[in-house]
Coordinates of C-alpha atoms in Angstrom, one line a residue:
X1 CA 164.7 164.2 92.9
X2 CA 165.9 167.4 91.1
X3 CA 165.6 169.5 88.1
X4 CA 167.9 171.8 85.9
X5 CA 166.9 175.3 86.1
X6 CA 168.1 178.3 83.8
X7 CA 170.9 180.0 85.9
X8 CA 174.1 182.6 85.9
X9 CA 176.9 181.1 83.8
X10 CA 178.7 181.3 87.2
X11 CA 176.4 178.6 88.6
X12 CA 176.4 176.3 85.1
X13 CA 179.0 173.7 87.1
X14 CA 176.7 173.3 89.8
X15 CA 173.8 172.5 87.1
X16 CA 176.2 169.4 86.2
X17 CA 175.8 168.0 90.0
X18 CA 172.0 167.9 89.9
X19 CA 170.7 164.8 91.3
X20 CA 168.0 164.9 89.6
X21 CA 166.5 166.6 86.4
X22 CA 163.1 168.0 85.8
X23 CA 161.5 168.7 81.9
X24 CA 160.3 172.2 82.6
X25 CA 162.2 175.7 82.8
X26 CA 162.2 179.0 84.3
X27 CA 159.7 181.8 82.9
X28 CA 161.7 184.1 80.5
X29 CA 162.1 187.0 82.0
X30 CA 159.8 190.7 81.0
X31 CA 161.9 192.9 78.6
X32 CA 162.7 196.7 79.3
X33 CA 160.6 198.8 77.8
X34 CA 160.7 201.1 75.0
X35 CA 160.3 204.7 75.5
X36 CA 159.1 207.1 73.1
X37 CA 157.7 210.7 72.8
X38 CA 154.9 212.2 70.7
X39 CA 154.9 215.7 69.7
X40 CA 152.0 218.2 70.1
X41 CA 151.4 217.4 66.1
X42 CA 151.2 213.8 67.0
X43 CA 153.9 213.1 65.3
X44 CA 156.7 210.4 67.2
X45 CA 159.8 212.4 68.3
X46 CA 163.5 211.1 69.2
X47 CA 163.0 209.6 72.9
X48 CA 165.1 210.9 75.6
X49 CA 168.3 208.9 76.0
X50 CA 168.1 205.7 78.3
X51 CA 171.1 204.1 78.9
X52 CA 169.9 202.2 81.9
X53 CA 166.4 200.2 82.6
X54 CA 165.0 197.2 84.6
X55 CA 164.7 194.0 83.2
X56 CA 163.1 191.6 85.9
X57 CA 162.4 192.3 89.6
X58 CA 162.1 189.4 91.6
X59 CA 159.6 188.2 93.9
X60 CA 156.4 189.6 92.1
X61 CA 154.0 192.1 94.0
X62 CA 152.0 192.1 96.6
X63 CA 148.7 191.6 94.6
X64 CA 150.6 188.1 92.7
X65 CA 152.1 186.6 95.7
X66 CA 153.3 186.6 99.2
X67 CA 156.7 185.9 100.5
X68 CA 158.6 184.3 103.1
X69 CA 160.7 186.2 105.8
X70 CA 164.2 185.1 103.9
X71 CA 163.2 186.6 100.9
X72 CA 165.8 188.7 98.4
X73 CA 165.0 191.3 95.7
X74 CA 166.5 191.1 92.8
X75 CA 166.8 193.3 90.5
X76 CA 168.2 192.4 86.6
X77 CA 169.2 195.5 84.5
X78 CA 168.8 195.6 80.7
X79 CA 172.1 195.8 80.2
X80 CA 175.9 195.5 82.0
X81 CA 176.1 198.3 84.7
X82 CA 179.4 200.7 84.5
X83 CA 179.1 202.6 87.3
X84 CA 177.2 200.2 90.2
X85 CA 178.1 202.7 93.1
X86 CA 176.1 205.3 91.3
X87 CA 173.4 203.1 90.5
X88 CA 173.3 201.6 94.1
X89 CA 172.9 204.3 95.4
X90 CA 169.8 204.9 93.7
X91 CA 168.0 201.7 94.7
X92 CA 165.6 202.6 98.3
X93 CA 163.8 199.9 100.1
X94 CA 161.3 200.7 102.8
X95 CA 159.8 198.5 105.2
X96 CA 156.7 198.2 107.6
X97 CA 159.0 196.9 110.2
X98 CA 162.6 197.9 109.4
X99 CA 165.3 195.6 108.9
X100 CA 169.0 196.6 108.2
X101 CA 169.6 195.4 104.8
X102 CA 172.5 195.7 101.9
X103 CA 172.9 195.1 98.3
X104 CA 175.3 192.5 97.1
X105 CA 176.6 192.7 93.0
X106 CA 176.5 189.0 91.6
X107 CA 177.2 190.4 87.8
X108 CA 177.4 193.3 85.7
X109 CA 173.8 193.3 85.7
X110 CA 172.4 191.8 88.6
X111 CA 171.8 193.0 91.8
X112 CA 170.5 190.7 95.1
X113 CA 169.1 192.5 98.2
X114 CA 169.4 190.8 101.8
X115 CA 168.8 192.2 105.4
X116 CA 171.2 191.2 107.8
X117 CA 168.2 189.1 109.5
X118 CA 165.2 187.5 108.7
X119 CA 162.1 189.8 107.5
X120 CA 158.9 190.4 110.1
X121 CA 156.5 188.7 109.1
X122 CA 152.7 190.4 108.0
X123 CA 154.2 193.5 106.8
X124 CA 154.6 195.2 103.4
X125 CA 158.6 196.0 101.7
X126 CA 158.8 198.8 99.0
X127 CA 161.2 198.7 96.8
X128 CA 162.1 201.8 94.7
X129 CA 164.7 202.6 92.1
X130 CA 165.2 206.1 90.9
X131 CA 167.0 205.5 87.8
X132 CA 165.8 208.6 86.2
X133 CA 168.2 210.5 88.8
X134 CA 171.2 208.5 86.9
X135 CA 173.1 211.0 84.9
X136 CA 172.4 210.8 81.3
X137 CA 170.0 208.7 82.5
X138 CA 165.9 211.0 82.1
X139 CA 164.5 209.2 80.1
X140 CA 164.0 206.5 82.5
X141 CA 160.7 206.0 84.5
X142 CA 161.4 205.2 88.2
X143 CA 160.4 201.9 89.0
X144 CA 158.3 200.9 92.5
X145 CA 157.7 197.4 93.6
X146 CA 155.9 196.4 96.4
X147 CA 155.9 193.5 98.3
X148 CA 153.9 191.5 100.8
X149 CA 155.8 189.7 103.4
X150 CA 153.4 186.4 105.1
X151 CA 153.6 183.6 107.5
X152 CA 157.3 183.1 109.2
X153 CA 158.0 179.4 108.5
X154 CA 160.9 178.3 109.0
X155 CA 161.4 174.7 108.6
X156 CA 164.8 172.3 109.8
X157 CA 165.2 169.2 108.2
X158 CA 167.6 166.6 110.8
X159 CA 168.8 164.2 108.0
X160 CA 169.9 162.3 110.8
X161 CA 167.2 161.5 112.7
X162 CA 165.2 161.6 109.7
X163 CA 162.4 164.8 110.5
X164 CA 161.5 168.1 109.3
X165 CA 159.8 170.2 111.7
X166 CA 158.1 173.0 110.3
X167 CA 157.5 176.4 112.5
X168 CA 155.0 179.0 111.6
X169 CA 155.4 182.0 113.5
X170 CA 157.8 180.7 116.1
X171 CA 155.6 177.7 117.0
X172 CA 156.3 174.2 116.1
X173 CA 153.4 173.3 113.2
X174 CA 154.0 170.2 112.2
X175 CA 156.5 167.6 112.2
X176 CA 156.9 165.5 108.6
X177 CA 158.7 162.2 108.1
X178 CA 161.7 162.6 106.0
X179 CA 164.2 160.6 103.9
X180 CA 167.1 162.5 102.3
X181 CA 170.2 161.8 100.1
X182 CA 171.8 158.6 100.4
X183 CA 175.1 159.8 99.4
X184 CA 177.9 157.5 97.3
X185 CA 178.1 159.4 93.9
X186 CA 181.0 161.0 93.5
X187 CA 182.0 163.7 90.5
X188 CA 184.4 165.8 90.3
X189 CA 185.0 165.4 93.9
X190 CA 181.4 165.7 95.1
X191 CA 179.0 163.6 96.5
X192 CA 176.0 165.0 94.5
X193 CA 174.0 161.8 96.0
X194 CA 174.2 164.1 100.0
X195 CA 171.5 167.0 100.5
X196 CA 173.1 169.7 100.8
X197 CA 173.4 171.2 104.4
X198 CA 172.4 174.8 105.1
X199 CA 170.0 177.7 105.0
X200 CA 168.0 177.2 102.0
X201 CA 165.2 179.1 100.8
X202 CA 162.5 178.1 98.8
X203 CA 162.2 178.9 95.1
X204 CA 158.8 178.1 93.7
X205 CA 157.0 174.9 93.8
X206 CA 154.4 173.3 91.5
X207 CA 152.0 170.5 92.1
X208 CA 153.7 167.7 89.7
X209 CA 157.3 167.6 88.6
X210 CA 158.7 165.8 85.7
X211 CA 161.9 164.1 86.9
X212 CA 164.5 162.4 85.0
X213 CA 167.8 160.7 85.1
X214 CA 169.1 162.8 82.1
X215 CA 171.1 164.7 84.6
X216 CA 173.1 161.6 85.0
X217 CA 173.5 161.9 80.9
X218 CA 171.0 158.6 81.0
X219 CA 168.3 158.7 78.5
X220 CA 167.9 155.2 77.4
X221 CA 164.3 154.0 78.7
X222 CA 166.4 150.0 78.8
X223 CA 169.0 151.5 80.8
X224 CA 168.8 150.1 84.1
X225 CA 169.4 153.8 85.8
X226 CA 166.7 155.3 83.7
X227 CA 163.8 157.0 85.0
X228 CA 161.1 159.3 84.2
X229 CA 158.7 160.0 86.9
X230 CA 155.8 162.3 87.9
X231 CA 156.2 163.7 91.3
X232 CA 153.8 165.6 93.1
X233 CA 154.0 168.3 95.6
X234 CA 157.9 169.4 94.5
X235 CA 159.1 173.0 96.6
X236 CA 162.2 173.9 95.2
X237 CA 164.9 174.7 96.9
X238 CA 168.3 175.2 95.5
X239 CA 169.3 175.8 91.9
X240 CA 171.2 172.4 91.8
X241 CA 168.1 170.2 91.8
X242 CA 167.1 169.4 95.3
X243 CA 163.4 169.6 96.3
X244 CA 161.0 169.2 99.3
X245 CA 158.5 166.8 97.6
X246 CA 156.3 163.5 98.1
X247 CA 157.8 160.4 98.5
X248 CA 157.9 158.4 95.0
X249 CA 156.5 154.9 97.3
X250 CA 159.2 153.6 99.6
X251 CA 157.4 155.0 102.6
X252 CA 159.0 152.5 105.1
X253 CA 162.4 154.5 104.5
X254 CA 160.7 157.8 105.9
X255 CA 162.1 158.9 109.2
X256 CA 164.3 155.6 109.1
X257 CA 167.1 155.8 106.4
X258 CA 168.5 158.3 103.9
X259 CA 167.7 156.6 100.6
X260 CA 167.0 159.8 98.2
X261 CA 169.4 160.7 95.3
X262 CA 169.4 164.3 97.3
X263 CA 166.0 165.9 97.4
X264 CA 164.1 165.9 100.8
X265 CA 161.3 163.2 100.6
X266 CA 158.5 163.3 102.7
X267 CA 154.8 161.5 103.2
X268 CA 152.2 162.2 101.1
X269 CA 150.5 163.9 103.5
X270 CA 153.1 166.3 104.6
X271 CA 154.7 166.9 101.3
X272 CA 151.2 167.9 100.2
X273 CA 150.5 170.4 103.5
X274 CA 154.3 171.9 103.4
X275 CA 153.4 172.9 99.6
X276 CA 150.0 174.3 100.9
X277 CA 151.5 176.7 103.0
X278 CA 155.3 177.3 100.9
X279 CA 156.3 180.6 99.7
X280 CA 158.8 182.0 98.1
X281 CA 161.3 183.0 100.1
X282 CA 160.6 180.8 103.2
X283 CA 163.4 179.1 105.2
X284 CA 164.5 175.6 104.9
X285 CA 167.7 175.1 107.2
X286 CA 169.0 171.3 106.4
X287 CA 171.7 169.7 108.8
X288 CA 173.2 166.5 109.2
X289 CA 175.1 166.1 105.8
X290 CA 179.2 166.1 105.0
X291 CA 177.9 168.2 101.9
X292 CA 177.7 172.2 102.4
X293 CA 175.3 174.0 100.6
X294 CA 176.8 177.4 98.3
X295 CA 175.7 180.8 98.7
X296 CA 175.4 181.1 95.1
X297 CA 173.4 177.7 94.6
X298 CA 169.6 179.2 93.7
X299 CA 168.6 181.4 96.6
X300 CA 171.3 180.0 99.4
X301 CA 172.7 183.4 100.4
X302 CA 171.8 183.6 103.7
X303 CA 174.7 180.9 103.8
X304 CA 177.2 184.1 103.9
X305 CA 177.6 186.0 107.3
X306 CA 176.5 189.5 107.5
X307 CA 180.4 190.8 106.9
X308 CA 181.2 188.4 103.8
X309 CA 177.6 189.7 102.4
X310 CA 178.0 193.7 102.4
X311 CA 181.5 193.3 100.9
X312 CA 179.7 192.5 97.6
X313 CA 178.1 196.3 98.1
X314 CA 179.6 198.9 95.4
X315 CA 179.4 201.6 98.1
X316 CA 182.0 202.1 100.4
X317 CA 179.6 202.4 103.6

């Protein structure tokens, strides 16, 4: 089952192939703040020029959370960004363990961070961006994030033989039961009834889910496609509305048939210990399904190659 997330206006077709709808949204996102300047008389003086601040870094800190090894930053500017070479070139990230990473534009204002593989795990990212260094540009506070990278888990879902095997750092933890998307409803040329096949990563998670079949544009409680149902344990994990989440009964389909509308559905007891140990940013790699997952569908860009991902760098090298 699936839910319909804020997104880019880039990815507001693929909110129209959600399988499923949820009731809740994203959190709005922290505003840039204002600077000002107060004189030795206490009085407020004009504030040095900024024509350039951070709106939202995404994950949180290493005090709110920790993430998973396929983790992006992103980083959302205050406002459309005229010169991204410059201002690329001003964005440092420093790791515990080093990883070769690059910086990929996905609109005027938003910029994603990936390394060309996964994160080591237990180790500590900083991200810094100098923007006070941006001519015109003083006064601007630099801005530091750090983040805490956890457990490696990597989980494959076989929608074919019906199993999602979970791996924490490299060894095999569990493996869950699984149903997945039936297929056989077709729009505008997709089969938004398939789970989409790929490297996912998850997105956030929370411990019941309101889903709905308004995605379907059916809201009528006598309708006989209507539904409305709490679900518990739901991981997200693309922006199109598929989740890893409890089974809604039907147990005797799990690791038999495919009979979800395109979410991964899984025992109670598994989809209760994979949301236990889910962070953001872990892996979810699904295979099996004649439906590809995009790079641009919630966090999926691990679904471009190394090459294809730089080319979205502003700098030349």
């Amino acid at each position: 089952m699936k839910r319909v997330p804020r997104m880019l206006p880039a990815l507001v077709a693929l909110a129209a192939l959600t399988a499923c709808a949820a009731e809740s949204g994203h959190v709005p996102q922290a505003q840039a703040p204002v600077v000002k300047a107060i004189s030795a008389a206490g009085v407020t003086a004009p504030a040095k020029k900024v024509k350039l601040d951070i709106a939202d870094i995404t994950p949180m800190g290493e005090k709110s959370e920790k993430v998973g090894v396929g983790f992006p930053i992103i980083v959302t500017f205050d406002r459309d960004v005229k010169d991204k070479a410059a201002v690329e070139a001003l964005l440092e990230v420093q790791a515990d363990k080093p990883a070769e990473g690059a910086w990929r534009w996905v609109s005027a204002r938003k910029v994603i961070y990936r390394t060309k593989t996964y994160w080591k795990p237990h180790q500590n990212v900083l991200f810094t961006a100098r923007l006070s260094q941006l001519p015109g540009n003083t006064g601007a506070k630099d801005v530091s994030r750090r983040f805490a990278v956890g457990t490696q888990n990597i989980s494959v879902v076989n929608t074919r033989k019906h199993q999602m095997r979970v791996y924490r750092d490299g060894k095999l933890a569990k493996k869950i039961p699984i149903s997945a998307g039936r297929g056989g409803l077709i729009r505008n040329g997709v089969d938004v009834y398939l789970t989409t096949s790929g490297v996912h990563l998850t997105m956030g998670k929370k411990a019941v889910e309101t889903m709905t079949s308004s995605w379907m544009g059916v809201t009528d409680p006598k309708d006989p496609r209507y539904y409305k149902e709490e679900i518990p344990w739901a991981v997200r994990i693309s922006d199109s509305g598929e989740y890893v989440h409890q089974s809604a009964g039907y147990y005797h389909f799990l690791g038999r048939s495919n009979q979800s509308h395109g979410c991964v559905r899984a025992t109670p007891a598994g989809a209760k210990w994979f949301y236990g140990i889910a962070q953001r940013g872990d892996v979810v790699k699904i295979t099996g399904t004649k439906r590809k997952l995009q790079w641009n569908n919630g966090w999926s860009y691990w679904q471009l190659n190394w090459t294809q991902w730089k080319k979205g760098s502003a700098l030349k090298s």
